[in-house]
mmCIF file of C-alpha atoms in Angstrom:
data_model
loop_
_atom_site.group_PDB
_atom_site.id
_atom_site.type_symbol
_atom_site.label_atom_id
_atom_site.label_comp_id
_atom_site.label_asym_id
_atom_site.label_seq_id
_atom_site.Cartn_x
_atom_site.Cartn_y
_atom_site.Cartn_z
ATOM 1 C CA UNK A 1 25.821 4.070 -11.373
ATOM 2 C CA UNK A 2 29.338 2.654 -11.446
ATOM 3 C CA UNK A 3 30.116 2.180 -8.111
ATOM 4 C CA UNK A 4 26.760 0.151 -7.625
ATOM 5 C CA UNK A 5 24.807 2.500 -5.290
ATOM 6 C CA UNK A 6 21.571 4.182 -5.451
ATOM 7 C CA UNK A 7 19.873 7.996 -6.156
ATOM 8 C CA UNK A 8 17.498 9.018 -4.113
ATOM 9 C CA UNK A 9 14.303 10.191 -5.620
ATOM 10 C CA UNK A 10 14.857 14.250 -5.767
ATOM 11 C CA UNK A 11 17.724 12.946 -8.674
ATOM 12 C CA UNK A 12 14.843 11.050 -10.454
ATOM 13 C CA UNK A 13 12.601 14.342 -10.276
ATOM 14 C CA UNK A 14 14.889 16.482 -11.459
ATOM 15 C CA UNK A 15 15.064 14.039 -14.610
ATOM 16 C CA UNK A 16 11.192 14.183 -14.901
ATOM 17 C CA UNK A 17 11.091 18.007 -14.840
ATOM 18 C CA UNK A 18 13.636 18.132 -17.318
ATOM 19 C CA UNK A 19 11.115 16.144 -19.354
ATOM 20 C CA UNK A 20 8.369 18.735 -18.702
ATOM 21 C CA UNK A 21 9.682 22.216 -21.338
ATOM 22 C CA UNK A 22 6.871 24.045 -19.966
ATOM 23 C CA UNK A 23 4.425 21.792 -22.335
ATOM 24 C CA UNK A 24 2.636 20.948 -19.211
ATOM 25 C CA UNK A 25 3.401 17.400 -19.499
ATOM 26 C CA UNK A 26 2.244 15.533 -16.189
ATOM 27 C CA UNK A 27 3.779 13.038 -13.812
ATOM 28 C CA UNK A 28 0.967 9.836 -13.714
ATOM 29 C CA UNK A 29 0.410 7.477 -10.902
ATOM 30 C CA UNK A 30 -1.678 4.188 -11.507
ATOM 31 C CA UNK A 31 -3.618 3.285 -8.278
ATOM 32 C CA UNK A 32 -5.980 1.249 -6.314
ATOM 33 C CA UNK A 33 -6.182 3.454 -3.494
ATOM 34 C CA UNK A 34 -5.943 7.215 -2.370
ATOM 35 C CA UNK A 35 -6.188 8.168 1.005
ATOM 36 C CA UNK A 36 -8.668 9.527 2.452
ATOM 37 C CA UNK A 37 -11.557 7.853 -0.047
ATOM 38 C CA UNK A 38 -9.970 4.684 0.915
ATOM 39 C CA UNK A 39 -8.373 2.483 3.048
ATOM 40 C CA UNK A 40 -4.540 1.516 2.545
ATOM 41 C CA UNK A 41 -0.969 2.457 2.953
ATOM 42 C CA UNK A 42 -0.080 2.898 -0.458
ATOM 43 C CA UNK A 43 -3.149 5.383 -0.864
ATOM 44 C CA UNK A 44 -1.375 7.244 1.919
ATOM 45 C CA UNK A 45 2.136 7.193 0.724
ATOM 46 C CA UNK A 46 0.340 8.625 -3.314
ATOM 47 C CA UNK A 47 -1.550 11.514 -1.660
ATOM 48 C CA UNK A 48 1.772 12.280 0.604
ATOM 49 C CA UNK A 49 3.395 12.077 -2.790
ATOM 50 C CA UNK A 50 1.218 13.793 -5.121
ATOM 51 C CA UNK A 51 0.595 16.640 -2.387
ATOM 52 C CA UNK A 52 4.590 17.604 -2.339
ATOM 53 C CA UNK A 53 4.743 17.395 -5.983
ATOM 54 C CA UNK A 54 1.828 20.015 -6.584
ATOM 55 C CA UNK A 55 3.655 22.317 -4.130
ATOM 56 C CA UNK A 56 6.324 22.188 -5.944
ATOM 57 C CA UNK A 57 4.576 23.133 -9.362
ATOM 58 C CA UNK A 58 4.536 19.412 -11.066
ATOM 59 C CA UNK A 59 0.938 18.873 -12.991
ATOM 60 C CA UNK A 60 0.106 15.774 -11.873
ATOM 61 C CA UNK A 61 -2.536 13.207 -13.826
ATOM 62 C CA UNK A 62 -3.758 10.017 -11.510
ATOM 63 C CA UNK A 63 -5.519 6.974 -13.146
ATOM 64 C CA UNK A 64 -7.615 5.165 -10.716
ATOM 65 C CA UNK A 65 -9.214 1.509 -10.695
ATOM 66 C CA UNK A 66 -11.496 1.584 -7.604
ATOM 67 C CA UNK A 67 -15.395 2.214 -6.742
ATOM 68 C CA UNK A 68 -16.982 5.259 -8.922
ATOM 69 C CA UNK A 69 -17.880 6.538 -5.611
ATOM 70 C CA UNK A 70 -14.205 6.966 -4.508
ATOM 71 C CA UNK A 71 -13.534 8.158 -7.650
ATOM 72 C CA UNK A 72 -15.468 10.693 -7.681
ATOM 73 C CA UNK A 73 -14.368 11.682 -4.032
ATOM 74 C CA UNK A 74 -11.291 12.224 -4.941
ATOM 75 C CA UNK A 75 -12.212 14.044 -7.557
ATOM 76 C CA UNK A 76 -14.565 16.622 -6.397
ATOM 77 C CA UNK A 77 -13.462 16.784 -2.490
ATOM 78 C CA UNK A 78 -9.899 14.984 -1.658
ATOM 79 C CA UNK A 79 -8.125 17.650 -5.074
ATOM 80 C CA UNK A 80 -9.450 20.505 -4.249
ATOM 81 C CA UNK A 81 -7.787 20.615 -0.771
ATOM 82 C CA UNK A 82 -4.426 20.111 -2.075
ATOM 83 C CA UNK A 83 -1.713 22.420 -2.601
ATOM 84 C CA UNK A 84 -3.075 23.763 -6.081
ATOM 85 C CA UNK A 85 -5.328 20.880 -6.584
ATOM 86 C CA UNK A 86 -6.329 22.058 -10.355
ATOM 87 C CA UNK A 87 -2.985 21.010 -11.299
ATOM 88 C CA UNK A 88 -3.824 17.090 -10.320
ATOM 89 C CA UNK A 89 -6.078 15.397 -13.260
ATOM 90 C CA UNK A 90 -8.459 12.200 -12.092
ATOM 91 C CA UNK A 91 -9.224 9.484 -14.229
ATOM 92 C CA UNK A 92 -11.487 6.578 -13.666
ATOM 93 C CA UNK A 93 -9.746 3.145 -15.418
ATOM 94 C CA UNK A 94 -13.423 2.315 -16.266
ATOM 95 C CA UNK A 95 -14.261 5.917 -18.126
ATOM 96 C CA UNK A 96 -11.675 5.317 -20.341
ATOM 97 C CA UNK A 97 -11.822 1.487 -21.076
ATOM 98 C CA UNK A 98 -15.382 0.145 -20.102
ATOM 99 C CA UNK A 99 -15.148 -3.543 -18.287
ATOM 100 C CA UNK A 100 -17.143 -4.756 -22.134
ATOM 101 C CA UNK A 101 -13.736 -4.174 -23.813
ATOM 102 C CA UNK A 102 -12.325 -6.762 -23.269
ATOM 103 C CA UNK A 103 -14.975 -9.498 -22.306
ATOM 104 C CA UNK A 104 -14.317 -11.529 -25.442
ATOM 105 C CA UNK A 105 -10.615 -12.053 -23.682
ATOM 106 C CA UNK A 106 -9.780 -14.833 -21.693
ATOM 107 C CA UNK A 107 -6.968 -13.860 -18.848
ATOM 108 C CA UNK A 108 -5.895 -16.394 -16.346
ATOM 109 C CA UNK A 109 -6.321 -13.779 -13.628
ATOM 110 C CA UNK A 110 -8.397 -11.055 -12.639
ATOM 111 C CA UNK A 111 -4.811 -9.259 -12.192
ATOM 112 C CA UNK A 112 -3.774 -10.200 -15.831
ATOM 113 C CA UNK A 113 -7.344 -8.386 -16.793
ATOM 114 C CA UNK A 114 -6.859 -5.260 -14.710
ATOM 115 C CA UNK A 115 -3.058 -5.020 -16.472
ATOM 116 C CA UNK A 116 -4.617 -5.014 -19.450
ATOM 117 C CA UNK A 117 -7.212 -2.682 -18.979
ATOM 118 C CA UNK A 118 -4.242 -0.213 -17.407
ATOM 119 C CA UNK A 119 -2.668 -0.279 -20.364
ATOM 120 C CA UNK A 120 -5.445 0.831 -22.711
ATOM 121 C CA UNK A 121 -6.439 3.416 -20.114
ATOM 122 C CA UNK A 122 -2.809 4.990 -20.261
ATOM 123 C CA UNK A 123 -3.026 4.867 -24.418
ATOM 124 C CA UNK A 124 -6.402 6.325 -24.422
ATOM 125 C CA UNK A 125 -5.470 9.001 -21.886
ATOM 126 C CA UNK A 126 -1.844 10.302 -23.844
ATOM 127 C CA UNK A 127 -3.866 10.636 -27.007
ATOM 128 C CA UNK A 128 -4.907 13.812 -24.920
ATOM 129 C CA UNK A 129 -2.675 14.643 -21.931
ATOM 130 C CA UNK A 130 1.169 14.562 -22.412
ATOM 131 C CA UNK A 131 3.241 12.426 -19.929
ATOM 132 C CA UNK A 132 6.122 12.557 -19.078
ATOM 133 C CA UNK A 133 6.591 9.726 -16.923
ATOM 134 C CA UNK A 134 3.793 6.870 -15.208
ATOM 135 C CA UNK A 135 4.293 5.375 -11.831
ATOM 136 C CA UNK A 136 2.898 1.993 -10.987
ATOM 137 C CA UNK A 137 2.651 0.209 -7.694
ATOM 138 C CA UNK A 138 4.457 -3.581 -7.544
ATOM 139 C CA UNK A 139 1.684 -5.528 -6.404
ATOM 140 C CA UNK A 140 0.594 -8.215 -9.026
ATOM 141 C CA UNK A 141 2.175 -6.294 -12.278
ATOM 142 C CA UNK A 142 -0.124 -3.928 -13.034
ATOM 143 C CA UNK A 143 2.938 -2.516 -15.248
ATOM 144 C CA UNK A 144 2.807 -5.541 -17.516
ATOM 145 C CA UNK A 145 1.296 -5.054 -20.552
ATOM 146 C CA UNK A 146 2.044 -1.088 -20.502
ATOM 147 C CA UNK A 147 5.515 -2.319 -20.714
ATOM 148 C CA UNK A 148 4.565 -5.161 -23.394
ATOM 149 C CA UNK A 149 3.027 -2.627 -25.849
ATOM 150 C CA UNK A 150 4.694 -1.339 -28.487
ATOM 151 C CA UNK A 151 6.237 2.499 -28.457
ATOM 152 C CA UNK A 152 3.290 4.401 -29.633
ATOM 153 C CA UNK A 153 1.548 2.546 -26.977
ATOM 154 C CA UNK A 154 3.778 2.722 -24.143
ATOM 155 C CA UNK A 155 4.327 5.876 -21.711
ATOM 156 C CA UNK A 156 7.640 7.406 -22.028
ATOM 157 C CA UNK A 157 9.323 6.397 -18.517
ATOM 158 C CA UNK A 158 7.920 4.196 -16.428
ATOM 159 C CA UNK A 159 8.324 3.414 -13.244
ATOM 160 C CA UNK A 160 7.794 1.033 -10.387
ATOM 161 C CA UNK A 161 7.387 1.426 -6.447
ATOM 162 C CA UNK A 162 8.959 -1.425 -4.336
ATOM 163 C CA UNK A 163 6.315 -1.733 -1.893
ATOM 164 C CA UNK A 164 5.179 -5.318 -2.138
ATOM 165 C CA UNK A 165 4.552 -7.734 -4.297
ATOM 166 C CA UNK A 166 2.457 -10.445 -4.011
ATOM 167 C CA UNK A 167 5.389 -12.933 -4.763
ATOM 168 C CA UNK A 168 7.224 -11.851 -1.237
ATOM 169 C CA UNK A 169 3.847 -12.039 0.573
ATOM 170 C CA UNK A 170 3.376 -15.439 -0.117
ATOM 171 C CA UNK A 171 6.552 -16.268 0.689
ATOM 172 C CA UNK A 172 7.063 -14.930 3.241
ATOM 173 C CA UNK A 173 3.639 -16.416 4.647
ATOM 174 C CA UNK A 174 3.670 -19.554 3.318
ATOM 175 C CA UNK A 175 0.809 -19.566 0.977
ATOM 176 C CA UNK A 176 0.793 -21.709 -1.688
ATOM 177 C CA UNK A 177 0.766 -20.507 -5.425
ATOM 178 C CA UNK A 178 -2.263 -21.733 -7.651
ATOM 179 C CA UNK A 179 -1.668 -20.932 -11.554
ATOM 180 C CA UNK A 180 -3.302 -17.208 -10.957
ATOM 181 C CA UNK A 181 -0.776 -16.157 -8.379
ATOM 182 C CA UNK A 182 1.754 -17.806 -10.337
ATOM 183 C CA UNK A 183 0.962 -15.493 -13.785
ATOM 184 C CA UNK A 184 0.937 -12.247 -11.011
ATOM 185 C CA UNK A 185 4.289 -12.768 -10.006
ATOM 186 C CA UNK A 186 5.398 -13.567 -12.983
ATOM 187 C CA UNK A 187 3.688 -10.098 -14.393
ATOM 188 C CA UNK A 188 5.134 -8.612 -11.267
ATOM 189 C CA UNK A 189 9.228 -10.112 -11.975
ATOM 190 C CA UNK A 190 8.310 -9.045 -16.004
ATOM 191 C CA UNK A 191 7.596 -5.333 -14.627
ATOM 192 C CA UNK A 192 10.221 -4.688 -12.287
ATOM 193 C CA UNK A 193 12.598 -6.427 -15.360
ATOM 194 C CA UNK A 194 11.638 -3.773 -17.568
ATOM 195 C CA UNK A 195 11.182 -0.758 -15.974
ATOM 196 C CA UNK A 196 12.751 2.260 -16.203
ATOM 197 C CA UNK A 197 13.131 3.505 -12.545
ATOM 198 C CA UNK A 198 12.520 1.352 -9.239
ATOM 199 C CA UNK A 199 11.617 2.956 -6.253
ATOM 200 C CA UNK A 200 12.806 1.930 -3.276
ATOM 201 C CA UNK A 201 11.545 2.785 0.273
ATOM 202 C CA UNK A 202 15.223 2.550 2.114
ATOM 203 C CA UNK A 203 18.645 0.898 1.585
ATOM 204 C CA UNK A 204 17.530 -2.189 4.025
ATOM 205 C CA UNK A 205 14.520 -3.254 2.538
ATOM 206 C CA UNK A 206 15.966 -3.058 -1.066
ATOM 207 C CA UNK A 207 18.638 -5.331 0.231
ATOM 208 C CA UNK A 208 17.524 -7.261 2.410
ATOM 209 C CA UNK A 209 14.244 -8.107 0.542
ATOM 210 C CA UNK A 210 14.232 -7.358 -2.957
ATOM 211 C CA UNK A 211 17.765 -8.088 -4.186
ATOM 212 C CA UNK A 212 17.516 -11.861 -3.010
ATOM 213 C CA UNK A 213 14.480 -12.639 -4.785
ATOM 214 C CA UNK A 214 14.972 -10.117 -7.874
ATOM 215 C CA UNK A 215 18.323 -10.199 -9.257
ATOM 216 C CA UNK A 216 17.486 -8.942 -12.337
ATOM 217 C CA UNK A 217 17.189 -5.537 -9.965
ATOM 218 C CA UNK A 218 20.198 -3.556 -10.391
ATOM 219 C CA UNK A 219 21.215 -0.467 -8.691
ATOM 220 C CA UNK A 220 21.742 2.027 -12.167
ATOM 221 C CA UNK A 221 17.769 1.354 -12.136
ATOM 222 C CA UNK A 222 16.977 1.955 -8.655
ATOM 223 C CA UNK A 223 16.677 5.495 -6.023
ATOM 224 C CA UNK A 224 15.377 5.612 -2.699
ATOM 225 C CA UNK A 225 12.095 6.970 -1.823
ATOM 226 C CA UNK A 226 11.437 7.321 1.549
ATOM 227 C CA UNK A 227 7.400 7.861 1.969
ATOM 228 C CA UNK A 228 6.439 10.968 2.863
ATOM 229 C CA UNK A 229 5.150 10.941 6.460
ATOM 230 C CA UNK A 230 2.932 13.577 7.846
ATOM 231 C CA UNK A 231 1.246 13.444 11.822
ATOM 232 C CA UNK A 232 -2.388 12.839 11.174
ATOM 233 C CA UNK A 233 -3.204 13.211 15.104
ATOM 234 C CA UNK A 234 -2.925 12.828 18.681
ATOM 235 C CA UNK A 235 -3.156 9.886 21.302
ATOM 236 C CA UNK A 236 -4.407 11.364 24.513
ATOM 237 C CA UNK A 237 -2.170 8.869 26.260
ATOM 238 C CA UNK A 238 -3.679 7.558 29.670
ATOM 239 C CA UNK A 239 -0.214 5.766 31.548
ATOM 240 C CA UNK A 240 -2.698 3.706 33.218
ATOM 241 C CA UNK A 241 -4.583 2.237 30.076
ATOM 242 C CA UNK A 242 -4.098 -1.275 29.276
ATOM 243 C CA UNK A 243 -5.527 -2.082 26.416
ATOM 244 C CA UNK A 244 -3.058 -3.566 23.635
ATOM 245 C CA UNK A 245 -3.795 -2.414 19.929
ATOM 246 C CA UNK A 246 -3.323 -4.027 16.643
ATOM 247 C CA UNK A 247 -3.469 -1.633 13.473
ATOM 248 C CA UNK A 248 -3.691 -2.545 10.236
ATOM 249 C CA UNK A 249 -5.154 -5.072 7.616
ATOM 250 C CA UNK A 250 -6.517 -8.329 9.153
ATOM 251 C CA UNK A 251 -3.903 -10.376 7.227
ATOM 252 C CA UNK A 252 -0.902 -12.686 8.220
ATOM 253 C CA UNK A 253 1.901 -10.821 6.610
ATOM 254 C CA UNK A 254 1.056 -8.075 8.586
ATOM 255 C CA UNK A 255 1.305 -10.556 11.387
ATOM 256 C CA UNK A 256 -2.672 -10.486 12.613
ATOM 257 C CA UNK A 257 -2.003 -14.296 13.094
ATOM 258 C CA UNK A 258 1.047 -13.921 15.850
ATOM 259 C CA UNK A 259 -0.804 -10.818 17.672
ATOM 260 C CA UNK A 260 -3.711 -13.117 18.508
ATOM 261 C CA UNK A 261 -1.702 -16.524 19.234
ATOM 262 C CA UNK A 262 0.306 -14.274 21.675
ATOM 263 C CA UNK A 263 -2.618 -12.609 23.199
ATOM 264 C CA UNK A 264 -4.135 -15.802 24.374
ATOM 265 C CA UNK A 265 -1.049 -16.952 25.512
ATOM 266 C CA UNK A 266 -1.066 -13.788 27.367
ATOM 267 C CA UNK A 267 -4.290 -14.206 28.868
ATOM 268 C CA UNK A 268 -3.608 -17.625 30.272
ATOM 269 C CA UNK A 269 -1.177 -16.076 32.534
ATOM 270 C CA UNK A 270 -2.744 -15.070 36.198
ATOM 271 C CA UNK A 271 -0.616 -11.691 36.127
ATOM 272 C CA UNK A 272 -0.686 -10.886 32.252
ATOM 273 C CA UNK A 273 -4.093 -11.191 32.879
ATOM 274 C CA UNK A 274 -4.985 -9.519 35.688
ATOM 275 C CA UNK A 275 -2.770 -6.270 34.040
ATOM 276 C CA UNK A 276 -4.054 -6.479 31.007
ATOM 277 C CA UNK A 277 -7.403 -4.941 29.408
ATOM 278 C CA UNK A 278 -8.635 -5.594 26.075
ATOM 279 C CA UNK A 279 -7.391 -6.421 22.660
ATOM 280 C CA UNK A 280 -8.179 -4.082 19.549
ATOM 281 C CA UNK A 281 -7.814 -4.883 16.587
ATOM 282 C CA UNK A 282 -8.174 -2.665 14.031
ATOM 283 C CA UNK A 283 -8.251 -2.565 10.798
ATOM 284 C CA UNK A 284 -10.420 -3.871 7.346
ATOM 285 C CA UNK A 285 -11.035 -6.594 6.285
ATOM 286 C CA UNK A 286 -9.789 -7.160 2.672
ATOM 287 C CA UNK A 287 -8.576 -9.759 0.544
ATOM 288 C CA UNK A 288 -4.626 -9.242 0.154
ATOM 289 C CA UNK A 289 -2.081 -12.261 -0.108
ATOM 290 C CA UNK A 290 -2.161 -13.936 3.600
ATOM 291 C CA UNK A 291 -5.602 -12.627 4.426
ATOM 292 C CA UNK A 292 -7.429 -13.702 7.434
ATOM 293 C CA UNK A 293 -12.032 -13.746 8.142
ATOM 294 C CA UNK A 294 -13.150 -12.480 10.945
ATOM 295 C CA UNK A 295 -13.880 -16.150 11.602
ATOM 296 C CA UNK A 296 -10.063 -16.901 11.121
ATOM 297 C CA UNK A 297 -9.261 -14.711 13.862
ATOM 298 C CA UNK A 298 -11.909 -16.260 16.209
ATOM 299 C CA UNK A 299 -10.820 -19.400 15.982
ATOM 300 C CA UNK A 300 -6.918 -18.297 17.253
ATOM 301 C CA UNK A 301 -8.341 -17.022 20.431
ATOM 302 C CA UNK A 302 -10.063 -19.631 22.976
ATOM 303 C CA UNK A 303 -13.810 -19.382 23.439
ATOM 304 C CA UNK A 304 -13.409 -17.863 27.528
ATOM 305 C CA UNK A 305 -10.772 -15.029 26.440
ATOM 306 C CA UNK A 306 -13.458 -13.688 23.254
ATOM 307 C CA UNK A 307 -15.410 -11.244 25.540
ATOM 308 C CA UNK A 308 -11.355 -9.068 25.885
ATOM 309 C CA UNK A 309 -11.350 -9.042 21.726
ATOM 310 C CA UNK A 310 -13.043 -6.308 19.991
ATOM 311 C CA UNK A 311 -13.167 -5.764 16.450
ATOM 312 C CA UNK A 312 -13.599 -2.566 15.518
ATOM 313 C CA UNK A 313 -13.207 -2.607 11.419
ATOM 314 C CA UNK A 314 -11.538 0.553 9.693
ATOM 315 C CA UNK A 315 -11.785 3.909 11.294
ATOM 316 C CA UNK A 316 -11.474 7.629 10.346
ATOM 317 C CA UNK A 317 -8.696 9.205 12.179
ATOM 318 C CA UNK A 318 -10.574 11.210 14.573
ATOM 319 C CA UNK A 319 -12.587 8.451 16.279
ATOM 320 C CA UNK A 320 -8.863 6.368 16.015
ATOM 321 C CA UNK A 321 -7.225 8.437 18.116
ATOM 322 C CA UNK A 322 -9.932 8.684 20.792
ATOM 323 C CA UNK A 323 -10.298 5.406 20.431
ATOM 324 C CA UNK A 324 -6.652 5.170 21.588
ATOM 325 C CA UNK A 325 -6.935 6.843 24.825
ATOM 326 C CA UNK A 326 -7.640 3.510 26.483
ATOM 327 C CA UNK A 327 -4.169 1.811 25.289
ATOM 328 C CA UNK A 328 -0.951 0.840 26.939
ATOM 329 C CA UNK A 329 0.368 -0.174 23.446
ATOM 330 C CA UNK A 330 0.486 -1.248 20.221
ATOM 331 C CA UNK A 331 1.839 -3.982 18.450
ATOM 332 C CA UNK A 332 2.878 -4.592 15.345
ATOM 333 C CA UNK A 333 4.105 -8.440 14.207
ATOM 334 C CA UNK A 334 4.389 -7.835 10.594
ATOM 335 C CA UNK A 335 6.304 -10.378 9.173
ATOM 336 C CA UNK A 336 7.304 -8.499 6.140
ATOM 337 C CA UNK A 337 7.318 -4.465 5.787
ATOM 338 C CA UNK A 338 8.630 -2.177 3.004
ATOM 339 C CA UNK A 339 7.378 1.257 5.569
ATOM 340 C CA UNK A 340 4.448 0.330 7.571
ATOM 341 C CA UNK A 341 2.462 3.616 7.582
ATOM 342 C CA UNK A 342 0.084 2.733 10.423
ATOM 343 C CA UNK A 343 3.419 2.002 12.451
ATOM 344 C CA UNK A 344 4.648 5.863 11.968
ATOM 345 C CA UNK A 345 1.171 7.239 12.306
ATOM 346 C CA UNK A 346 0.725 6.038 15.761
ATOM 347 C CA UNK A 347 4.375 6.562 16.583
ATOM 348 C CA UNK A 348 4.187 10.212 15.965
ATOM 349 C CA UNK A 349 0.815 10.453 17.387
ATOM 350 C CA UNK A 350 2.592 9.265 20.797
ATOM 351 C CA UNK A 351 1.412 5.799 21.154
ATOM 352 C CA UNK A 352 4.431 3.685 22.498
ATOM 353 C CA UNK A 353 4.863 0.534 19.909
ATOM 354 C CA UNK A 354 6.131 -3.157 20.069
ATOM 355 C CA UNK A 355 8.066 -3.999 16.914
ATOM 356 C CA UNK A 356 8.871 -6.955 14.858
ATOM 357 C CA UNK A 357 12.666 -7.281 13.268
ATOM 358 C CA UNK A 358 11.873 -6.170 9.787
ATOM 359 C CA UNK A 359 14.316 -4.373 7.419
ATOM 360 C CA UNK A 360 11.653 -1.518 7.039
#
């Protein structure tokens, strides 16, 4: 737009349905996750997503590279309870483009591989359903070689979520770049360089995050998309718990590292310690940029203070929230955030939160 600023999403949509001419052409999302078969934000924020777009009569198509077993979760249980859930298509990245397709191909990262195979998913899948336009996350540049194919090839809009990319993370946490890393966020900068639409989650983050490292972003090419949010539950909140919570992936971007450095510090206190009760952390354990073991985490707290530490792994909403009833808090360190999901689930579920400064 002249003027520099940004539309927000619902003037993107309206462009898409525009697209549409009642040929049943679908909106397509490209993901790794999709709550509730898995774990993760972003799987969240696309079933938040797809959920209001059904409602609203959009077919929907979504292309999948996880687990079969997921897969076919989402396929046979998580559609069928969404707002007309025969309107949403599922496609498994392997169905279409088995792993032995490409194993003569040498890719200097299993992210450069997984672009690839994207791509010749999303040409084998338009030979038979009509698209209109295909949404990809940021992370690594899974957009890359869609974008590098030629028109025949290559959906006709495509678009990009600012969530985060693995370029930031490291950054932001210090980690160093070997040559893989350094081919993903160079597929990542190549993606959000050629995409049609970026999607931002709020003016701040855009701003404050994305426009200093990405200045080939400009604001004709960008609208704001706050996540959907919807309550998932309720803390029965006890005002004399004590316990102190950490939610999310056991990583250092999401600031896992500073929750448990602080803890201990907290604990070496006689009247921290005396008021408070345990530390939970919770949350998977899976490898994202800034990840941390089990046995990284152990080693931040001091060998006395490891019996008030408990590890609980992921958990299913229900047992979360009664899980819950025994904390004070939670806090949340993050040192970089583009939403933070967990943050508004407990929020709204009225568990009282410590925040770091982000532009979130």
């Amino acid at each position: 737009m002249a003027d520099g600023s940004v539309r927000l999403a619902d003037d993107a949509a309206g462009e898409t349905a525009a697209l549409d001419g009642g040929q049943r052409e679908r909106i397509a999302f490209v993901a790794l996750e999709f709550y509730p078969a898995t774990p993760g934000g972003t799987g969240i924020l696309l079933h938040h997503t797809i959920a209001s777009l059904l409602a609203r009569g959009y077919p929907v198509a979504l292309l999948v590279d996880m687990e079969r077993a997921a897969f076919e979760k989402i396929r046979d249980e998580v559609r069928l309870d969404l707002p007309n859930g025969s309107d949403l298509e599922v496609w498994l990245v392997d169905d279409l483009v088995p792993e032995a397709a490409l194993a003569q191909v040498a890719f200097a990262s299993p992210e450069q591989r997984r672009s690839a195979r994207i791509a010749l998913a999303l040409e084998a899948l338009q030979r038979d359903v009509p698209l209109s336009m295909v949404e990809f996350y940021d992370y690594c540049g899974p957009a890359f070689y869609a974008l590098a194919g030629d028109d025949s090839a290559t959906p006709p809009a495509i678009a990009v979520r600012l969530h985060n990319t693995v370029e930031l993370i490291q950054r932001r946490v210090r980690s160093p770049f070997d040559l893989g890393r350094s081919l993903d966020a160079e597929m990542e900068r190549r993606s959000i360089a050629g995409a049609d639409l970026l999607l931002s989650p709020g003016p701040a983050y855009l701003r404050d995050e994305i426009m200093p490292l990405y200045p080939e972003v400009d604001a004709e090419r960008v609208a704001l998309s706050p996540p959907i949010h919807r309550p998932v539950g309720q803390v029965r909140y006890d005002p004399m718990a004590r316990d102190v919570v950490f939610y999310g992936r056991l990583s250092r971007f999401k600031g896992l590292d500073t929750f448990l450095r602080g803890a201990s510090l907290a604990l070496r206190d006689a009247g921290f310690e005396r008021w408070l009760g345990r530390f939970l952390i919770i949350g998977p354990e899976e490898t994202v940029a800034g990840e941390l073991t089990r046995a990284d985490c152990e080693a931040l707290i001091l060998p006395e203070q490891r019996e008030r530490f408990e590890f609980t792994g992921r958990m299913e909403h229900a047992a979360l929230f009664d899980r819950l009833g025994t904390a004070a808090f939670a806090c949340f360190a993050n040192r970089i955030e583009s939403f933070c999901y967990a943050a508004h689930e407990l929020a709204t579920a009225g568990m009282p939160l410590v925040l770091s400064d982000t532009p979130a």
